[in-house]
Short mmCIF file of C-alpha atoms in Angstrom, two decimals:
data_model
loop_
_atom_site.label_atom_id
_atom_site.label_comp_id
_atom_site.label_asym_id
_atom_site.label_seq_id
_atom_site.Cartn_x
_atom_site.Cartn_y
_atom_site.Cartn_z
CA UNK O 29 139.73 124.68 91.12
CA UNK O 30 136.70 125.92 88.93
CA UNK O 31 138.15 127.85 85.86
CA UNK O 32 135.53 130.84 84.26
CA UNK O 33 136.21 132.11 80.65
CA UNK O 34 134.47 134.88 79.80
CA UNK O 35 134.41 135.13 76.20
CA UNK O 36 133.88 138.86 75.26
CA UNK O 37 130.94 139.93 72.98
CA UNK O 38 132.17 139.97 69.20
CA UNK O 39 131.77 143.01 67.28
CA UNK O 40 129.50 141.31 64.67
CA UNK O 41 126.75 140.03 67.08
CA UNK O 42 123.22 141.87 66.89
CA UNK O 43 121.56 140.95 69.80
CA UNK O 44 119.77 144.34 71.02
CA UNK O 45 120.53 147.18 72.82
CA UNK O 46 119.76 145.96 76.37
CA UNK O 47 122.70 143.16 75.59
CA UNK O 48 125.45 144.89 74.24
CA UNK O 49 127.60 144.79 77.68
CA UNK O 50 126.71 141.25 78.32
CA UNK O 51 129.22 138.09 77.02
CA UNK O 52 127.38 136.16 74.38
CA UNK O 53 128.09 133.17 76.94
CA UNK O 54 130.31 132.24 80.09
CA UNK O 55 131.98 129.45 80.10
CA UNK O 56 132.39 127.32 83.39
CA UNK O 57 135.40 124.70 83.00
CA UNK O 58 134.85 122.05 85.81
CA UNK O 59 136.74 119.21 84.25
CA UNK O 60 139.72 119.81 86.52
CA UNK O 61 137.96 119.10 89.70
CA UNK O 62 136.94 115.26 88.16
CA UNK O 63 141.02 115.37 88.27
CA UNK O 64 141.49 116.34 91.53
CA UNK O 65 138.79 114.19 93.22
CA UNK O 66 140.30 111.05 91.22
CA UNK O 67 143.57 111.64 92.70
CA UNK O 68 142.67 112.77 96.14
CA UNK O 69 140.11 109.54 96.60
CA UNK O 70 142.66 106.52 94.86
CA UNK O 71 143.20 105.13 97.92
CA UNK O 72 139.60 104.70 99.15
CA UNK O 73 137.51 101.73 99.59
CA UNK O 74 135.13 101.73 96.25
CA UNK O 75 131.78 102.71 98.00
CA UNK O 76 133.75 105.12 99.95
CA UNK O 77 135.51 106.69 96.67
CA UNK O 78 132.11 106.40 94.64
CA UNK O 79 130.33 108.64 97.55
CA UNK O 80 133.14 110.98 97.84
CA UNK O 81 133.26 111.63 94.01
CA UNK O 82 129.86 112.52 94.20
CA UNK O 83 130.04 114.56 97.01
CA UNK O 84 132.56 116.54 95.36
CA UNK O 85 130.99 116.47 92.11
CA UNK O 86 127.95 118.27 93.57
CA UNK O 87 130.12 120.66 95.06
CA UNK O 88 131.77 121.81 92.25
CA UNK O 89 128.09 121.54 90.16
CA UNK O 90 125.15 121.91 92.40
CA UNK O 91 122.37 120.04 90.99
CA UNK O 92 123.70 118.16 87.52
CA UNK O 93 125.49 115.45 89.92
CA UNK O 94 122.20 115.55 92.48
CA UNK O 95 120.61 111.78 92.16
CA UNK O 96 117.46 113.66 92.39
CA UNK O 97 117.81 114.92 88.80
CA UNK O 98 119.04 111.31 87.59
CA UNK O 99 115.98 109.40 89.43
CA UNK O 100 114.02 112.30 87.43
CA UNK O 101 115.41 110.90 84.14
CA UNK O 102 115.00 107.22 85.38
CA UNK O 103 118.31 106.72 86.21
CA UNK O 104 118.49 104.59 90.04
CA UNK O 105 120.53 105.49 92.85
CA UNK O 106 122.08 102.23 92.15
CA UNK O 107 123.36 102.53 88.55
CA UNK O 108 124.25 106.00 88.90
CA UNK O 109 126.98 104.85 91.64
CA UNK O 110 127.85 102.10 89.00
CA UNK O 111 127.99 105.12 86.43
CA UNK O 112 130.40 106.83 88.97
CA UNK O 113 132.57 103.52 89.22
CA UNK O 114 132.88 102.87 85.72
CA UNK O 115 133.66 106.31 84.89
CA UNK O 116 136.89 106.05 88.10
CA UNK O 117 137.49 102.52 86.52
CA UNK O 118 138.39 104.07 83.09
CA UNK O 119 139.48 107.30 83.38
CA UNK O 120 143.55 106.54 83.70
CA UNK O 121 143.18 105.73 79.76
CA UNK O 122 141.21 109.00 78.80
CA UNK O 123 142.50 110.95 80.94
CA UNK O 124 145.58 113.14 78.74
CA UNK O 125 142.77 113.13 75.78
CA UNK O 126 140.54 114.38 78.31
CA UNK O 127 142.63 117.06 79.33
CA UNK O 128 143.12 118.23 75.76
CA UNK O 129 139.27 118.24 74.88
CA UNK O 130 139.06 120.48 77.85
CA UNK O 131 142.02 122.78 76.99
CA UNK O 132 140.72 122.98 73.60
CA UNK O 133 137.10 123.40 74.10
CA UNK O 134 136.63 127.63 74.07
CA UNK O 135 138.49 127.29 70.98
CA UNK O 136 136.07 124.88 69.55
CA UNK O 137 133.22 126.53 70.54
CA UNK O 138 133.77 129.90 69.79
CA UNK O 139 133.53 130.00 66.21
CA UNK O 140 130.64 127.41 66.33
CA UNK O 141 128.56 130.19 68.31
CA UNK O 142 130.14 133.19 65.44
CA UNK O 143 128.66 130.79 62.61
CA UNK O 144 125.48 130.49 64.43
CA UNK O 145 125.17 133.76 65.35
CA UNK O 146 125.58 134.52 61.28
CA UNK O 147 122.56 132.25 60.76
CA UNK O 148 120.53 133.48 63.97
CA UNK O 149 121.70 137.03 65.01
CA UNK O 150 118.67 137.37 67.40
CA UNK O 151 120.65 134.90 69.35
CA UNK O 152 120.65 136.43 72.83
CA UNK O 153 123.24 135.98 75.45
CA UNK O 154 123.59 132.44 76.72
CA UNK O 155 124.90 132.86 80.47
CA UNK O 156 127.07 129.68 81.68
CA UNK O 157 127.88 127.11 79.43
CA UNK O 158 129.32 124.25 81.29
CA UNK O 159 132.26 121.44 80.41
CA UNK O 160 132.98 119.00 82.72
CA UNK O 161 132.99 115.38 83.46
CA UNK O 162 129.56 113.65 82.60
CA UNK O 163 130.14 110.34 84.35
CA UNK O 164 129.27 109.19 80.63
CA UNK O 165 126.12 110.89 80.61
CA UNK O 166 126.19 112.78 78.03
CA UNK O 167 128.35 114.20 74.76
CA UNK O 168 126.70 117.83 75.10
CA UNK O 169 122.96 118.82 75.64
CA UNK O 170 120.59 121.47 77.47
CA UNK O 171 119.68 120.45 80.98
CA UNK O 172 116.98 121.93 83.25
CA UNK O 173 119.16 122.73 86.38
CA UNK O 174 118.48 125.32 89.06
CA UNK O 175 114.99 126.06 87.30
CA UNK O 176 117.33 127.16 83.96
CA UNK O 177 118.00 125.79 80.75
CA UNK O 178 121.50 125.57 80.88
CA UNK O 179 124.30 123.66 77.99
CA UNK O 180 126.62 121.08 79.51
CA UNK O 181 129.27 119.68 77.48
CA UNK O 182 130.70 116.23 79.01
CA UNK O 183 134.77 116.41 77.93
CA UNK O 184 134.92 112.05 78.97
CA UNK O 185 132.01 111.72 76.21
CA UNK O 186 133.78 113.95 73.28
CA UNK O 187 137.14 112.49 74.02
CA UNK O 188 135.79 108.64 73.22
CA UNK O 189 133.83 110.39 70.16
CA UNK O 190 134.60 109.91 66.41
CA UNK O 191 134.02 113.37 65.35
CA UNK O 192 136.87 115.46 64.72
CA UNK O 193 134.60 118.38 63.83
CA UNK O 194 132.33 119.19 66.39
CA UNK O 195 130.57 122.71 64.60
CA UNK O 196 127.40 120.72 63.17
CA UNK O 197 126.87 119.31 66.50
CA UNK O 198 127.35 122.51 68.35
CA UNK O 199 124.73 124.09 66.34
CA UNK O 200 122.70 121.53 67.21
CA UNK O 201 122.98 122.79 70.71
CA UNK O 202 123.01 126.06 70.17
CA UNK O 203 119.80 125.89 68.14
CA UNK O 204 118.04 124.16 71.36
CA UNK O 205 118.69 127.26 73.58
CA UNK O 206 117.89 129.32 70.56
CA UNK O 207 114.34 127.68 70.07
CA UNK O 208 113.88 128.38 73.54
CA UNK O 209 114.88 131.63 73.82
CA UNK O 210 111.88 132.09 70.99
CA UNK O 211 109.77 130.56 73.60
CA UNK O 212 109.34 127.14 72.38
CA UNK O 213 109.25 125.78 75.58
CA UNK O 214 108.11 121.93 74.17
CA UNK O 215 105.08 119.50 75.55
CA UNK O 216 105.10 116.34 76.85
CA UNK O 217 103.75 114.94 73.54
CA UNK O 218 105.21 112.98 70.77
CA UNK O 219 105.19 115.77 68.14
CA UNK O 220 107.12 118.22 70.87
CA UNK O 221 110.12 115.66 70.70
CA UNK O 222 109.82 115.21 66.82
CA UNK O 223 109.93 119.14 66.49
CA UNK O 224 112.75 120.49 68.91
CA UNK O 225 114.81 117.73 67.97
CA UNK O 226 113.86 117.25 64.19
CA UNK O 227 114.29 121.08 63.82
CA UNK O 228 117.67 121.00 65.26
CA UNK O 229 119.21 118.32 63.23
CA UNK O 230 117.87 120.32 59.92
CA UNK O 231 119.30 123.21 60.94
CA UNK O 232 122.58 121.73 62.18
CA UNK O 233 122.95 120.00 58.52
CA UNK O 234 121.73 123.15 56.58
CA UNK O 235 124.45 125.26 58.58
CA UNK O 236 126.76 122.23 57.92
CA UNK O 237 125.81 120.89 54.14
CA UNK O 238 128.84 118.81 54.37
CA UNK O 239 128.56 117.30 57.66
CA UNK O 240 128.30 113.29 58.20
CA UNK O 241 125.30 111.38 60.01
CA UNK O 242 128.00 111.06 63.02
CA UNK O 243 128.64 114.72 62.71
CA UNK O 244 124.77 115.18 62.66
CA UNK O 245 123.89 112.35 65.50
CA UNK O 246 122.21 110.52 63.14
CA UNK O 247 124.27 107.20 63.48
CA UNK O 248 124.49 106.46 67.29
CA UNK O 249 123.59 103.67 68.46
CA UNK O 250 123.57 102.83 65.42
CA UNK O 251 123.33 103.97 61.73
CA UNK O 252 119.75 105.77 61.03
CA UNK O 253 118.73 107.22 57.99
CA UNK O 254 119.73 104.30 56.08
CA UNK O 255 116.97 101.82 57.60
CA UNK O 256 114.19 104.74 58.00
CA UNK O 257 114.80 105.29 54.01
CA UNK O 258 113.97 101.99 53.15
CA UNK O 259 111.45 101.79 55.51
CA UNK O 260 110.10 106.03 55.78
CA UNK O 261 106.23 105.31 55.14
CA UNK O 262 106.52 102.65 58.37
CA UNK O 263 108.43 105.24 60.14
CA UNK O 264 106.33 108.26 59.44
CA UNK O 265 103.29 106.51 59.97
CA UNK O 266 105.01 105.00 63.17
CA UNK O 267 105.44 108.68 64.23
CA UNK O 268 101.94 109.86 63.19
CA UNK O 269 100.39 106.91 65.19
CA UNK O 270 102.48 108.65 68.95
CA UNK O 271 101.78 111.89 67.51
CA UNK O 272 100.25 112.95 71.21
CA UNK O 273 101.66 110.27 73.12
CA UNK O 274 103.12 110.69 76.32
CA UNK O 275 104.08 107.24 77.41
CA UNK O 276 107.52 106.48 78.17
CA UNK O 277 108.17 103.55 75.91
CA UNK O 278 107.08 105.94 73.21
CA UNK O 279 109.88 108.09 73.96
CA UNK O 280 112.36 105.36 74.53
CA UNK O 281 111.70 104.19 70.94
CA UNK O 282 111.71 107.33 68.76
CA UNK O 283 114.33 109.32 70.77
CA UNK O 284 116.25 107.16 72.77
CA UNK O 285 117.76 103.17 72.86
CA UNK O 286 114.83 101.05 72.54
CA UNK O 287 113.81 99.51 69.17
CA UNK O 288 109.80 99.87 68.12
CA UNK O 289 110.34 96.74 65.60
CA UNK O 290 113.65 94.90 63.57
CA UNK O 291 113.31 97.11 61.12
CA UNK O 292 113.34 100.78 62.89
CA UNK O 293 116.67 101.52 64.27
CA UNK O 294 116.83 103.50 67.73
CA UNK O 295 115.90 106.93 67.50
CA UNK O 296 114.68 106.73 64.49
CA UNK O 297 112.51 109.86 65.12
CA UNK O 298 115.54 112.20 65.30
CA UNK O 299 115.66 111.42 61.45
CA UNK O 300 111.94 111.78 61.26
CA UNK O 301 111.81 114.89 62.55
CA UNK O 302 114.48 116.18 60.28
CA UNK O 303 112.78 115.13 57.29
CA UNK O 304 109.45 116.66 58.95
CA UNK O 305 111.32 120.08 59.68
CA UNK O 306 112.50 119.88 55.81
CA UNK O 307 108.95 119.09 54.49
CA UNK O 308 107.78 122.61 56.67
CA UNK O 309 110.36 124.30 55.20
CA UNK O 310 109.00 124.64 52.24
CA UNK O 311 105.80 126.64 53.69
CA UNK O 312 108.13 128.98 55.21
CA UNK O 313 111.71 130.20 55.79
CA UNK O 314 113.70 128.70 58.32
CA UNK O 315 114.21 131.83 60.21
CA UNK O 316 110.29 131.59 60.68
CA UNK O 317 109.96 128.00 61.78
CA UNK O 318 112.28 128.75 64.72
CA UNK O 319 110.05 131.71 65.97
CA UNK O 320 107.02 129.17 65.88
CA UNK O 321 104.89 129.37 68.89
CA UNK O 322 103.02 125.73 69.89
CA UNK O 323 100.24 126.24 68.60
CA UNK O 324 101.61 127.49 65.27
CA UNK O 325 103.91 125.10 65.26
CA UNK O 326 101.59 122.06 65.37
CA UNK O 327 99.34 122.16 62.41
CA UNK O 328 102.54 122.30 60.34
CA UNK O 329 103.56 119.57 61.82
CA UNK O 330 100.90 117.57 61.19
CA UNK O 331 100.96 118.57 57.73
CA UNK O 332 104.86 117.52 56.62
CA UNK O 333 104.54 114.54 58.37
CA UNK O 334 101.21 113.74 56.42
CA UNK O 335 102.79 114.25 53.03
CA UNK O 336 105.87 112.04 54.56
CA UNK O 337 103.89 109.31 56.21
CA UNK O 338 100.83 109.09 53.36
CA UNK O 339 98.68 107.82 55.75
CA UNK O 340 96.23 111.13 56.90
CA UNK O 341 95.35 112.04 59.92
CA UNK O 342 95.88 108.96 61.52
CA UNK O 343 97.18 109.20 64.83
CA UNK O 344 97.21 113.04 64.78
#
């Protein structure tokens, strides 16, 4: 069974007149029918279980289980039916934690998205809001399903996950749908990545001054700032030199699990790009650097990560 929470708008939330009778979000608890499939399909040959998972998966989710959207993010047929197994393989020893995260998730969120909402009060309604099983996809993230921008939480990834206080990385989040809402919409260059993502992290650790670099995603795969500190003018410049990249490797290296050199830890340019959102923050508020447009927001790029990286225009 699909569970919906409606959480009702708060009292404090200025979000316009043509919003007041909407719910700042919906949220759309699917966790339940990972359960159910699990249990209904133990008995079934693997392939046979693997396929019927994902059947029912997609039925409960229509297009965040599709292999479409996987082979879209470079993920094969083949290892996202060994992402399915592993996930059937392992979930008898998550599975009461699991349960918890889900029970407890509206009561997580909710005063995430009231601290947020303090910061941001433009913050318009969010529509569904999704926590489920992610196959180990994913901890939480915005997802272009159904032509929408839409947040997924994955309950299997925050149950294995060493934070015990998930508000930093919820505003993480909830700044991404924000940034959009402003109509930063992103590019398929470098300096796109560095902003959305650099941007977020800032704000997530100004809304959270005491939050940790696990609290802040700044230590998985493994620790970050440390090695970009004693290494920043390699790093920035690193950055500077992709600045309009597109190339894939590109990506992998500054926002995802490849390593450009021994030196530069994976996604380094999360890091980066908070440094580079703190460097533009001192031309203008923060409120103001999250109603950027793209082309406003790219000169200032190019500027804070010229005073980080000390080495011009190179690149940009």
């Amino acid at each position: 069974m699909t569970f919906f929470i409606v959480l009702t708008a708060m009292s404090s939330l200025s979000i316009g007149s043509a919003d007041e009778m909407s719910p700042p979000y919906t949220l759309v608890d699917i966790t339940d029918d990972y359960a159910r499939i699990y249990d209904q399909t133990a008995d079934m040959p693997e392939e046979e279980r693997i396929a019927r998972t994902q059947a029912g998966l997609h039925e409960a989710f229509p297009g965040f289980y599709d292999t479409a959207r996987m082979n879209s993010i470079g993920v094969s047929n083949d290892r996202y039916r060994a992402w399915i197994a592993r996930s059937l393989e392992n979930f008898a020893d998550i599975r009461g934690d699991y349960r918890h995260t889900a029970r407890e998730f509206a009561d997580m969120l909710a005063p995430a998205h009231a601290s947020f909402v303090e910061a941001f009060p433009d913050l318009e309604p969010i529509g569904d809001i999704y926590i489920l099983h992610s196959l180990g996809e994913m901890d939480g993230g915005t997802r272009y399903i159904d032509e929408r921008i839409m947040l997924v939480f994955g309950a299997d990834r925050m149950t294995t996950s060493p934070i015990t206080d998930w508000t930093a990385f919820f505003h993480h989040e909830l700044f991404h749908v924000y940034h959009f809402q402003q109509s930063f919409m992103g590019c398929p260059e470098m300096w796109c990545f560095l902003w959305i993502e650099g941007l977020a992290t800032y704000v997530a650790a100004t809304l959270n001054p005491g939050a940790n670099d696990t609290e802040l995603l700044l230590d998985w795969p493994e620790p970050i700032r440390e090695d970009v500190d004693a290494n920043l003018a390699e790093a920035a410049c690193a950055v500077a030199e992709r600045f309009n990249s597109q190339a894939s490797e590109d990506h992998g290296a500054l926002f995802s699990n490849n390593r450009l050199n021994e030196r530069l830890p994976p996604r380094f340019g999360y890091y980066v790009g908070k440094l580079v959102a703190r460097e533009a923050a001192h031309e203008m508020p923060l409120a103001d650097l999250a109603k950027l447009t793209l082309d406003e927001a790219r000169p200032i790029v190019e500027r804070a990560l010229g005073r980080l990286a000390q080495c011009g225009d190179e690149g940009a």
